[in-house]
Structures are given as C-alpha cells and as structure tokens.
PDB file of C-alpha atoms in Angstrom:
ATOM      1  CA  UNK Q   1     127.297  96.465 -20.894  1.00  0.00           C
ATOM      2  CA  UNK Q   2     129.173  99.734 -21.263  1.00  0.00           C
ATOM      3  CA  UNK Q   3     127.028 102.867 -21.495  1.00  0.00           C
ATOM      4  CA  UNK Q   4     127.022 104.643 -24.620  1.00  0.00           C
ATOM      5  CA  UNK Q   5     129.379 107.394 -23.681  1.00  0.00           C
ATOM      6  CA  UNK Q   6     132.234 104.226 -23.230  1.00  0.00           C
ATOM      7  CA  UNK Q   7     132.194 104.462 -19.628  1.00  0.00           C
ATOM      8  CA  UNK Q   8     132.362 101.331 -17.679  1.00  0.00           C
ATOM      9  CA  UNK Q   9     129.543 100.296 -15.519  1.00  0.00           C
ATOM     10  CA  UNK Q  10     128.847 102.561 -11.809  1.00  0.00           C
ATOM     11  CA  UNK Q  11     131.490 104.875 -13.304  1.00  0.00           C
ATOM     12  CA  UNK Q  12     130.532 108.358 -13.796  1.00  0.00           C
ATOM     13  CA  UNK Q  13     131.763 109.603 -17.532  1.00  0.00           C
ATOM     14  CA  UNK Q  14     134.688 111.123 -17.543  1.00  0.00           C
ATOM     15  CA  UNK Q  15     136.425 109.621 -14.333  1.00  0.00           C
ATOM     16  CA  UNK Q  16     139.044 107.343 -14.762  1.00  0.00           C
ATOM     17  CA  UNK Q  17     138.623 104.700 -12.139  1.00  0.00           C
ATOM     18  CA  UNK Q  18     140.926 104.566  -8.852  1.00  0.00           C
ATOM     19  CA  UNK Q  19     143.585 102.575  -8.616  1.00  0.00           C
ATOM     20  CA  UNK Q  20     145.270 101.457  -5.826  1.00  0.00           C
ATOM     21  CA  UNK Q  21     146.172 103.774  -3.236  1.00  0.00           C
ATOM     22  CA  UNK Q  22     149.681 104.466  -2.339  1.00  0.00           C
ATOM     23  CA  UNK Q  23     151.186 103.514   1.273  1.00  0.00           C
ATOM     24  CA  UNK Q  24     151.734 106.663   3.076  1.00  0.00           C
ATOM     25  CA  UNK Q  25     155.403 107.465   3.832  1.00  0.00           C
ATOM     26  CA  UNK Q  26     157.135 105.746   6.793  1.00  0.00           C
ATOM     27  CA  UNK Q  27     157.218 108.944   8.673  1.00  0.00           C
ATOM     28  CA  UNK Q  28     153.305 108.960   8.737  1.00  0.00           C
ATOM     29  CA  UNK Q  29     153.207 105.164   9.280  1.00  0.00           C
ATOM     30  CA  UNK Q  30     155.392 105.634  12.660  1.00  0.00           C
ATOM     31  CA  UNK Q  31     153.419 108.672  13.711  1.00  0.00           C
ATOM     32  CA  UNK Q  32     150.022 106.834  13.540  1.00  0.00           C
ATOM     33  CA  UNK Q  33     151.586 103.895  15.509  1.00  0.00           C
ATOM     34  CA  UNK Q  34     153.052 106.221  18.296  1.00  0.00           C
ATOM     35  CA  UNK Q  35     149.813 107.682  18.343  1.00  0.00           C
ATOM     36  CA  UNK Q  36     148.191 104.257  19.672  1.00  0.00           C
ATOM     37  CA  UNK Q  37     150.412 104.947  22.787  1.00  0.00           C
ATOM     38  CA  UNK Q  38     148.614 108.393  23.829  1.00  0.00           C
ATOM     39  CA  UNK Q  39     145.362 107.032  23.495  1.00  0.00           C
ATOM     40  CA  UNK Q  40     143.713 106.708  26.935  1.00  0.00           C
ATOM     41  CA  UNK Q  41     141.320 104.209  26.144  1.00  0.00           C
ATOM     42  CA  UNK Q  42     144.469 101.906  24.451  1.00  0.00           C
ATOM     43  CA  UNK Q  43     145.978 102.151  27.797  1.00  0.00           C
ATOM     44  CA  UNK Q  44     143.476 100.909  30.130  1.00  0.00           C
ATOM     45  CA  UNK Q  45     142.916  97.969  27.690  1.00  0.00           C
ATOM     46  CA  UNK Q  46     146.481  97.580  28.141  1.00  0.00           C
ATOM     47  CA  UNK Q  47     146.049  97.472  31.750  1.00  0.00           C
ATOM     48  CA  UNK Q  48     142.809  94.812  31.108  1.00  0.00           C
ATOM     49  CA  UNK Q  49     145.687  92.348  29.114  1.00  0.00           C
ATOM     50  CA  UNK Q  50     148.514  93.423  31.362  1.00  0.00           C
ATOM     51  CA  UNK Q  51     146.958  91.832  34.324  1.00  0.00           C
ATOM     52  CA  UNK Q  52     145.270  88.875  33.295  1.00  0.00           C
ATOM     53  CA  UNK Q  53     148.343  88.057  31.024  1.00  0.00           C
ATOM     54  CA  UNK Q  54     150.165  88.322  33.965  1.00  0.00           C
ATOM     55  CA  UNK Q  55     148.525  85.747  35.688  1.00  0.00           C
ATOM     56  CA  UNK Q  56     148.266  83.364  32.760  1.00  0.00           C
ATOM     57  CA  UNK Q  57     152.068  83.502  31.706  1.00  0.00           C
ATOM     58  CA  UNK Q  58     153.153  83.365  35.633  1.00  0.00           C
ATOM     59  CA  UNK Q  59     151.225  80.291  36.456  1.00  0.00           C
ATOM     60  CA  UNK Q  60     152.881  78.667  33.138  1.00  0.00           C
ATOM     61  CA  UNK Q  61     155.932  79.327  34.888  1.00  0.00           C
ATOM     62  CA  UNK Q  62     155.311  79.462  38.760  1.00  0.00           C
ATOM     63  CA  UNK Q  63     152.292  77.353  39.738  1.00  0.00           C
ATOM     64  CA  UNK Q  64     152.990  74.033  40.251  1.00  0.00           C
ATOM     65  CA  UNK Q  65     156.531  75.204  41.861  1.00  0.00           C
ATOM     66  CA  UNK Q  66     153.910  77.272  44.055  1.00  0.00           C
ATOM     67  CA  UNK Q  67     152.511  73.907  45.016  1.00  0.00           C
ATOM     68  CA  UNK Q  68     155.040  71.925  45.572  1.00  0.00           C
ATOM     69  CA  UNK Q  69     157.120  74.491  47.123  1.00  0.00           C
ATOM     70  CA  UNK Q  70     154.772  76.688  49.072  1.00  0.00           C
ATOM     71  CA  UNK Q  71     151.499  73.748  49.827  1.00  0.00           C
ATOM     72  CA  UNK Q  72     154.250  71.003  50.430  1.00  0.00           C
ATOM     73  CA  UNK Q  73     152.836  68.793  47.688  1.00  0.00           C
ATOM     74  CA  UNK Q  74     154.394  66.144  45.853  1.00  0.00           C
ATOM     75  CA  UNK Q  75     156.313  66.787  42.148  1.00  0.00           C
ATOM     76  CA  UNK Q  76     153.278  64.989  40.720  1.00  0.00           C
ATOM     77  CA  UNK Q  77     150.575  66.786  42.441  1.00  0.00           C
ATOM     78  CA  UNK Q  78     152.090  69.826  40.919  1.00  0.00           C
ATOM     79  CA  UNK Q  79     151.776  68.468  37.590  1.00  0.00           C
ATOM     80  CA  UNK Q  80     148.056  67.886  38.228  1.00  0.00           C
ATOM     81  CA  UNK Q  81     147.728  71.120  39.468  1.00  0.00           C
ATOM     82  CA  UNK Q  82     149.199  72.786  36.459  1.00  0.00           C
ATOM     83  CA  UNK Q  83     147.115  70.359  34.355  1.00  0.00           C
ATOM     84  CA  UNK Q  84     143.851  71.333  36.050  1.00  0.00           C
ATOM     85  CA  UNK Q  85     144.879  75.393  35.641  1.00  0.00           C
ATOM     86  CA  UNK Q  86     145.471  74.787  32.099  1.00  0.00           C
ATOM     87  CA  UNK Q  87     141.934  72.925  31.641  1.00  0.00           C
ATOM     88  CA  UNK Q  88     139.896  75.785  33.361  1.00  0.00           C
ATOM     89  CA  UNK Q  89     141.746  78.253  30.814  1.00  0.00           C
ATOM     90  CA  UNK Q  90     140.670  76.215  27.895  1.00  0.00           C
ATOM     91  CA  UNK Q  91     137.263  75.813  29.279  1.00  0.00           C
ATOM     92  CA  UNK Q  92     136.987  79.487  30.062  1.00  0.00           C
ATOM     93  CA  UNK Q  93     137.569  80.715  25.975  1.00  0.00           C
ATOM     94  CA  UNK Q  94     136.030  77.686  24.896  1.00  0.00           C
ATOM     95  CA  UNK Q  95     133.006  78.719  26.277  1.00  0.00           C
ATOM     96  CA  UNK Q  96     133.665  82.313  26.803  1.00  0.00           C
ATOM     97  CA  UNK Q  97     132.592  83.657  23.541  1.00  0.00           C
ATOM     98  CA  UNK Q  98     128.764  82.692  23.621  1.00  0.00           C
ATOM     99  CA  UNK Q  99     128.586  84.254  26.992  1.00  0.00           C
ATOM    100  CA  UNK Q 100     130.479  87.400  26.070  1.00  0.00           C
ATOM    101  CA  UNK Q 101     127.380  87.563  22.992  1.00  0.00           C
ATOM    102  CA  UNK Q 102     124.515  87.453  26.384  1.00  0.00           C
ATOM    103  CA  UNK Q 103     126.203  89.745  28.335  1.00  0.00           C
ATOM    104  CA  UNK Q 104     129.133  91.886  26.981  1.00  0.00           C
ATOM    105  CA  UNK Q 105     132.552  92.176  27.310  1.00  0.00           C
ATOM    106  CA  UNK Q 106     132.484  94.655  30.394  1.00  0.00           C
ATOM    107  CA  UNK Q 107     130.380  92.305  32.750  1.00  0.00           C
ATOM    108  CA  UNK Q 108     132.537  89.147  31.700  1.00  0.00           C
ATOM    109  CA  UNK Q 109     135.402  90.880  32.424  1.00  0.00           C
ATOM    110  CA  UNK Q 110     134.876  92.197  35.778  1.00  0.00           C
ATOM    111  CA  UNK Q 111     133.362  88.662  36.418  1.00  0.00           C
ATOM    112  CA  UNK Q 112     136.876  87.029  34.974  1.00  0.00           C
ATOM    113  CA  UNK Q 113     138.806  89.482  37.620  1.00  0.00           C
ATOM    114  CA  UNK Q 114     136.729  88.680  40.700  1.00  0.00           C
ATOM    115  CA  UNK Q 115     136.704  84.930  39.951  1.00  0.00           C
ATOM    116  CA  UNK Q 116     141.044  85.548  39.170  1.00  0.00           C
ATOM    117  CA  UNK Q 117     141.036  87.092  42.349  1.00  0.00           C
ATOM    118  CA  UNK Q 118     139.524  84.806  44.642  1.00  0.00           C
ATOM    119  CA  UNK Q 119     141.081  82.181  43.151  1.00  0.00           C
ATOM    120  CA  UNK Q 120     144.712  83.707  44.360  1.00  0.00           C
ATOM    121  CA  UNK Q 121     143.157  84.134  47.535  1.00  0.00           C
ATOM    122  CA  UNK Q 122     142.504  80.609  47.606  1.00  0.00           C
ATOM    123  CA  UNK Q 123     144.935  79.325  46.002  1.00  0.00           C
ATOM    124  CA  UNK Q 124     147.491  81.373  48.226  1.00  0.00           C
ATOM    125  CA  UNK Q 125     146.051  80.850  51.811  1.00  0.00           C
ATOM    126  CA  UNK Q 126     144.670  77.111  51.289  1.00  0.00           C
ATOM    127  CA  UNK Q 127     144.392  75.121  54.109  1.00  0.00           C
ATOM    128  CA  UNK Q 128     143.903  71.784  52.399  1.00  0.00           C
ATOM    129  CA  UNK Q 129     144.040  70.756  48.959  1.00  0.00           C
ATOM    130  CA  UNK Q 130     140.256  71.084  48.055  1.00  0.00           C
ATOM    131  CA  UNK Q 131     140.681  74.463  48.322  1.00  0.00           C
ATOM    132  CA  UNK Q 132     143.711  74.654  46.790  1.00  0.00           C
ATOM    133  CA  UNK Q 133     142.449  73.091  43.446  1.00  0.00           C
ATOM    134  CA  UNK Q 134     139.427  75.305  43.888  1.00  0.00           C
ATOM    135  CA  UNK Q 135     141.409  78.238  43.384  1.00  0.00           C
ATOM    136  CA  UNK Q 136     143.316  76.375  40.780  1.00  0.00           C
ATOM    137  CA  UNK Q 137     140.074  76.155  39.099  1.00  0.00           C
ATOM    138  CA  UNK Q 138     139.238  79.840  39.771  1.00  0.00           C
ATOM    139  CA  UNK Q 139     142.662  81.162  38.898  1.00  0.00           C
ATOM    140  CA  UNK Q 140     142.335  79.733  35.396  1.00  0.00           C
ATOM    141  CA  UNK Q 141     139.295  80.563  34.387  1.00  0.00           C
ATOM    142  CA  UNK Q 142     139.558  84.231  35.316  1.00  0.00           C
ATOM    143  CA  UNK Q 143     142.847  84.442  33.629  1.00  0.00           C
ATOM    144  CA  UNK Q 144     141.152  83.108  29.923  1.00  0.00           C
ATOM    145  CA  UNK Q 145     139.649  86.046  28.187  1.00  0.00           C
ATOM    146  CA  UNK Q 146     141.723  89.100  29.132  1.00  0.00           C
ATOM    147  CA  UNK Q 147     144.311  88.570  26.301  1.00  0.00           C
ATOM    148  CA  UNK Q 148     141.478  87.695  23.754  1.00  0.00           C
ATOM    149  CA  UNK Q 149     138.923  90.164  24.457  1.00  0.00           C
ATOM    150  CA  UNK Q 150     141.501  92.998  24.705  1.00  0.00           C
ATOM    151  CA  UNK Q 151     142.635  92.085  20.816  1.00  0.00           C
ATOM    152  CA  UNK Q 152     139.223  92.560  20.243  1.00  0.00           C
ATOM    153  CA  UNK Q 153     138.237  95.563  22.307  1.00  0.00           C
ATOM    154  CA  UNK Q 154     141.805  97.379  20.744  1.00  0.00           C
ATOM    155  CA  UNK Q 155     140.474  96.768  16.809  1.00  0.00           C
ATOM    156  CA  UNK Q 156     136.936  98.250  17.213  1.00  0.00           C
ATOM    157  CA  UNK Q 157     138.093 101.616  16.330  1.00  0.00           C
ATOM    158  CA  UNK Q 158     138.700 100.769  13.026  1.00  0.00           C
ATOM    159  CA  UNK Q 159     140.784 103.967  12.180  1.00  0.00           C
ATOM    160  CA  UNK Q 160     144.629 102.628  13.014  1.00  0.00           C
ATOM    161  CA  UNK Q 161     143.081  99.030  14.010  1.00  0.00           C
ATOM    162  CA  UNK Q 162     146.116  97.455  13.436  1.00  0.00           C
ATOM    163  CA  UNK Q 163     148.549 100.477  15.729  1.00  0.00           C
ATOM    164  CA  UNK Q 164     145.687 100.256  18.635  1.00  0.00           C
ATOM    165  CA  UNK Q 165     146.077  96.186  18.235  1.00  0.00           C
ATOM    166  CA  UNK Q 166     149.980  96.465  18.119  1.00  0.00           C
ATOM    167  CA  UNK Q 167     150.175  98.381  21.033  1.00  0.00           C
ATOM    168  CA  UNK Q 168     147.739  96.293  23.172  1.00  0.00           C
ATOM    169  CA  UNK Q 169     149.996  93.019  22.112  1.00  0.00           C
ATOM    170  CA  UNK Q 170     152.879  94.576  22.645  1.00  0.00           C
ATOM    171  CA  UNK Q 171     151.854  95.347  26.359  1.00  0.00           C
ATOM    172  CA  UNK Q 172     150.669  91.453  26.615  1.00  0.00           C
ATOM    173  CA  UNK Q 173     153.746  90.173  25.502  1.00  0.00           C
ATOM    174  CA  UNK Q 174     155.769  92.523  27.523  1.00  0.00           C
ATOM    175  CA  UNK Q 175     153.646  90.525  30.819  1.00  0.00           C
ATOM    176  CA  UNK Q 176     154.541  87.043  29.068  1.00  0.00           C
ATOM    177  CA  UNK Q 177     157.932  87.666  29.104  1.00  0.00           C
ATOM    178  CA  UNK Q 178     158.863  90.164  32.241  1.00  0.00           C
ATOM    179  CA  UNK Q 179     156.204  87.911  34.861  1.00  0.00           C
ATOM    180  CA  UNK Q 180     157.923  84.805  35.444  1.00  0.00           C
ATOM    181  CA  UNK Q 181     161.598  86.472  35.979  1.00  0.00           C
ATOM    182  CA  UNK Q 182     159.698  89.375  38.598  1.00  0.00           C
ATOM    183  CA  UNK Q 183     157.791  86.676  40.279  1.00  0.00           C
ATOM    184  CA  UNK Q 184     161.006  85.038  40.852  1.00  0.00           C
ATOM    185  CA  UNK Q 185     162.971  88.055  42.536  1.00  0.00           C
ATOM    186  CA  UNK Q 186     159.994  88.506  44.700  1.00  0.00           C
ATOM    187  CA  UNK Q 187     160.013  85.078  45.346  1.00  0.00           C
ATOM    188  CA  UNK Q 188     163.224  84.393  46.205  1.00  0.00           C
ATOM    189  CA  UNK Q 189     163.183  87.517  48.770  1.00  0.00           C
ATOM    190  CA  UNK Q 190     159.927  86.914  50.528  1.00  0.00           C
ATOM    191  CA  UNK Q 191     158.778  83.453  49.395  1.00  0.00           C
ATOM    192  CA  UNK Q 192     156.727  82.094  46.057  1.00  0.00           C
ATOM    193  CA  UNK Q 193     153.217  82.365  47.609  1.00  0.00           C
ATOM    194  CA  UNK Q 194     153.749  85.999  49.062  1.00  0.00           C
ATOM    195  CA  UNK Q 195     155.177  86.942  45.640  1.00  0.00           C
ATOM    196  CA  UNK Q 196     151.577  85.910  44.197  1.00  0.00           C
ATOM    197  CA  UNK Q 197     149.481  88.692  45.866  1.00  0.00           C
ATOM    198  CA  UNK Q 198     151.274  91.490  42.988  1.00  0.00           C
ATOM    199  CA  UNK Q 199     149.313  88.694  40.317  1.00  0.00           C
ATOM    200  CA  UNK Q 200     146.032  89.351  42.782  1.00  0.00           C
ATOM    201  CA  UNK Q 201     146.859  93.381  42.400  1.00  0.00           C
ATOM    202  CA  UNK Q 202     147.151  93.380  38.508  1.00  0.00           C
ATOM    203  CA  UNK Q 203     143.990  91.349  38.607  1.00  0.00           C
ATOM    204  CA  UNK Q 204     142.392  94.426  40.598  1.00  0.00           C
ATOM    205  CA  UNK Q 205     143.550  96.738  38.263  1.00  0.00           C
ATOM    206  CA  UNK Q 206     142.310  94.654  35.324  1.00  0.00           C
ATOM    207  CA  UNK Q 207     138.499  94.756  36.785  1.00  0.00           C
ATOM    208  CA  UNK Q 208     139.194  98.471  37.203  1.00  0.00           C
ATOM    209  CA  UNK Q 209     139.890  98.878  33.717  1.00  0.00           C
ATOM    210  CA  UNK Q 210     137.052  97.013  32.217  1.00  0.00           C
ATOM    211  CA  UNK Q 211     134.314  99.552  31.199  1.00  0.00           C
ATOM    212  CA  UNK Q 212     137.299 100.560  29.014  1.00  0.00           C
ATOM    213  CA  UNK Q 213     136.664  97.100  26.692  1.00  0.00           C
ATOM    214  CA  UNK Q 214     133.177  98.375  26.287  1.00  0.00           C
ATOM    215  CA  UNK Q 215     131.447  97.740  22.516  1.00  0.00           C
ATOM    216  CA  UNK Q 216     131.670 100.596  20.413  1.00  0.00           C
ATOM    217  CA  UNK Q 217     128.293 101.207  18.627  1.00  0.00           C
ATOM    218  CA  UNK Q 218     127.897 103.280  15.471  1.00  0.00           C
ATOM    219  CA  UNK Q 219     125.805 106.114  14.505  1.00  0.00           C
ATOM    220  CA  UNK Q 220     122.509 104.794  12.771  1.00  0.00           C
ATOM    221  CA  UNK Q 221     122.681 105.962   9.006  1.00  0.00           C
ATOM    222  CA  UNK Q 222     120.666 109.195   8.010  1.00  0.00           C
TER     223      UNK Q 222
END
C-alpha cells in the first residue's frame, strides 16, 4: 500500500526511483578491458590456463601421433591411447569440483601440475606400454581443471568480472590454437617426444602460478 505522502513502498518521499543505468561510453568500456591486462594477479592466472591448456589442446592434436610415431605403436593403439587421455580429463572435472570444495583451488592445482608433469615424464621416456598408459592416465587428469578453475579464479573480483574473465580466455584460447602448430615445428626439428618436454615446462610454470587462483574472501560486515 502506498504511504500517505504517495510514495511507493521502500522509497523515501520525494525521490523518484532509479531507472536503469546508462552503459558507459566505449572509451571507458575499452579502458576497463585493457586494464585486465596490467593486472598482476590476471596474469599469473593466465599463466595457470596457459599451461595446462597447453597440454590439453596439444594432446588433442599430438598424442596418439606421439604414440604411434615416437613408442612405435600401432594406428589403433594410438586411438586407445587418445581415448584413455580423453577419459582421465573427463574423470578429472567430473570429479574435480567436490574435491576443489575439501581442499581449495591452490592445493588442487599444484596437485593437477605435479600429476601433468609426471605424467610427461612418463609418458615421454616409457619403456613399455604400462607405463606409457600410466602417464596417459596422469597427463589427462592433470591437464582437467586448469582452464575451468582459472574462469573461476579470473571472476572473483567482481569489479570488471567479465574484462578479468576475457582476458584469462583469451590467453586459453591463444594455447588452443598456437600449441599444436609449435609442437609441430619443434617436432619436426628434434622429434615429437623431445618437442613434449616445453608441455612439461608450461606445466611447471602453471604449479608456480597457483597461489595466484587463491579464494578471495570478503570483509565480514560491520
């Protein structure tokens, strides 16, 4: 019911109430985008996704070639192998977001790293094929929550969420897409399973970088 000054409800008299507020000019728009780009913490996500997007998009492309070409197996064996890489990955963010709820992003992540790493390791210096689909294994799961948990680690400033998140992708997508193509020059000049150990070196960097994903908590109210 209206008060009896004619004001409507939770509206102080003589206020009109807001309307919608107007986008800011696209000058101001680009400026708080570019910002994204000079913060420090943005970057070292970026270097979280850059490396474990690395190693997801290049074994898309490279591992099972890896395998046939560099372990001697057979076309089909390579197909398994891809097949078991993808599997870990979907096991890894299937089950990746209760244990990221018991023990934080920054301890998962460094975990996700060291398991990516030794899973190169193993995958790259395998003297039979046990250990070879061990690293498989390995390689996968470490590579499954960089990309998502970097989305999520970029919005939790929720000033510019969407210019810290745009920034982050952008740096994910530019791994997707540049990769496979450097993996191949390297591998072409020194061989596919040599060219692996600069995935095992953005995987370092990644584990570096993790305190950077760490949970922002707010003030307690007065």
């Amino acid at each position: 019911t209206a008060s009896a000054s004619g004001a409507e409800p939770g509206v102080a008299p003589g206020t009109a109430e807001a309307g919608p507020r107007p986008a800011p000019p696209w000058r101001e728009r680009l400026r708080v985008g570019l910002s994204a780009w000079g913060d420090t913490r943005i970057l070292l996500i970026g270097t979280i996704v850059l490396g474990m997007t690395f190693a997801e998009g290049s074994a898309n492309d490279w591992l099972a070639l890896a395998a046939v070409d560099g372990h001697g197996l057979s076309n089909t064996e390579g197909a398994i192998i891809f097949g078991v890489f993808v599997t870990a990955m979907t096991v890894g963010r299937v089950f990746g977001g209760p244990i990221l709820d018991r023990f934080g992003r920054v301890p998962v992540l460094r975990a996700c790293a060291a398991l990516g790493i030794l899973g190169l390791v193993l995958f790259i210096l395998a003297p039979n094929e046990g250990l070879l689909y061990s690293g498989t294994v390995l390689w996968g799961l470490g590579a499954s929550l960089g990309f998502p948990v970097g989305m999520s680690a970029a919005a939790d400033d929720t000033q510019n969420a969407a210019a810290r998140v745009s920034a982050v992708a952008m740096i994910g997508y530019f791994a997707f897409l540049v990769g496979p193509p450097v993996l191949g020059l390297l591998g072409e000049a020194w061989g596919i399973l040599n060219a692996l150990f600069l995935i095992l070196a953005l995987m370092v960097l990644a584990g570096l970088a993790a305190p950077a994903a760490r949970e922002r908590t707010s003030a307690p109210a007065a």
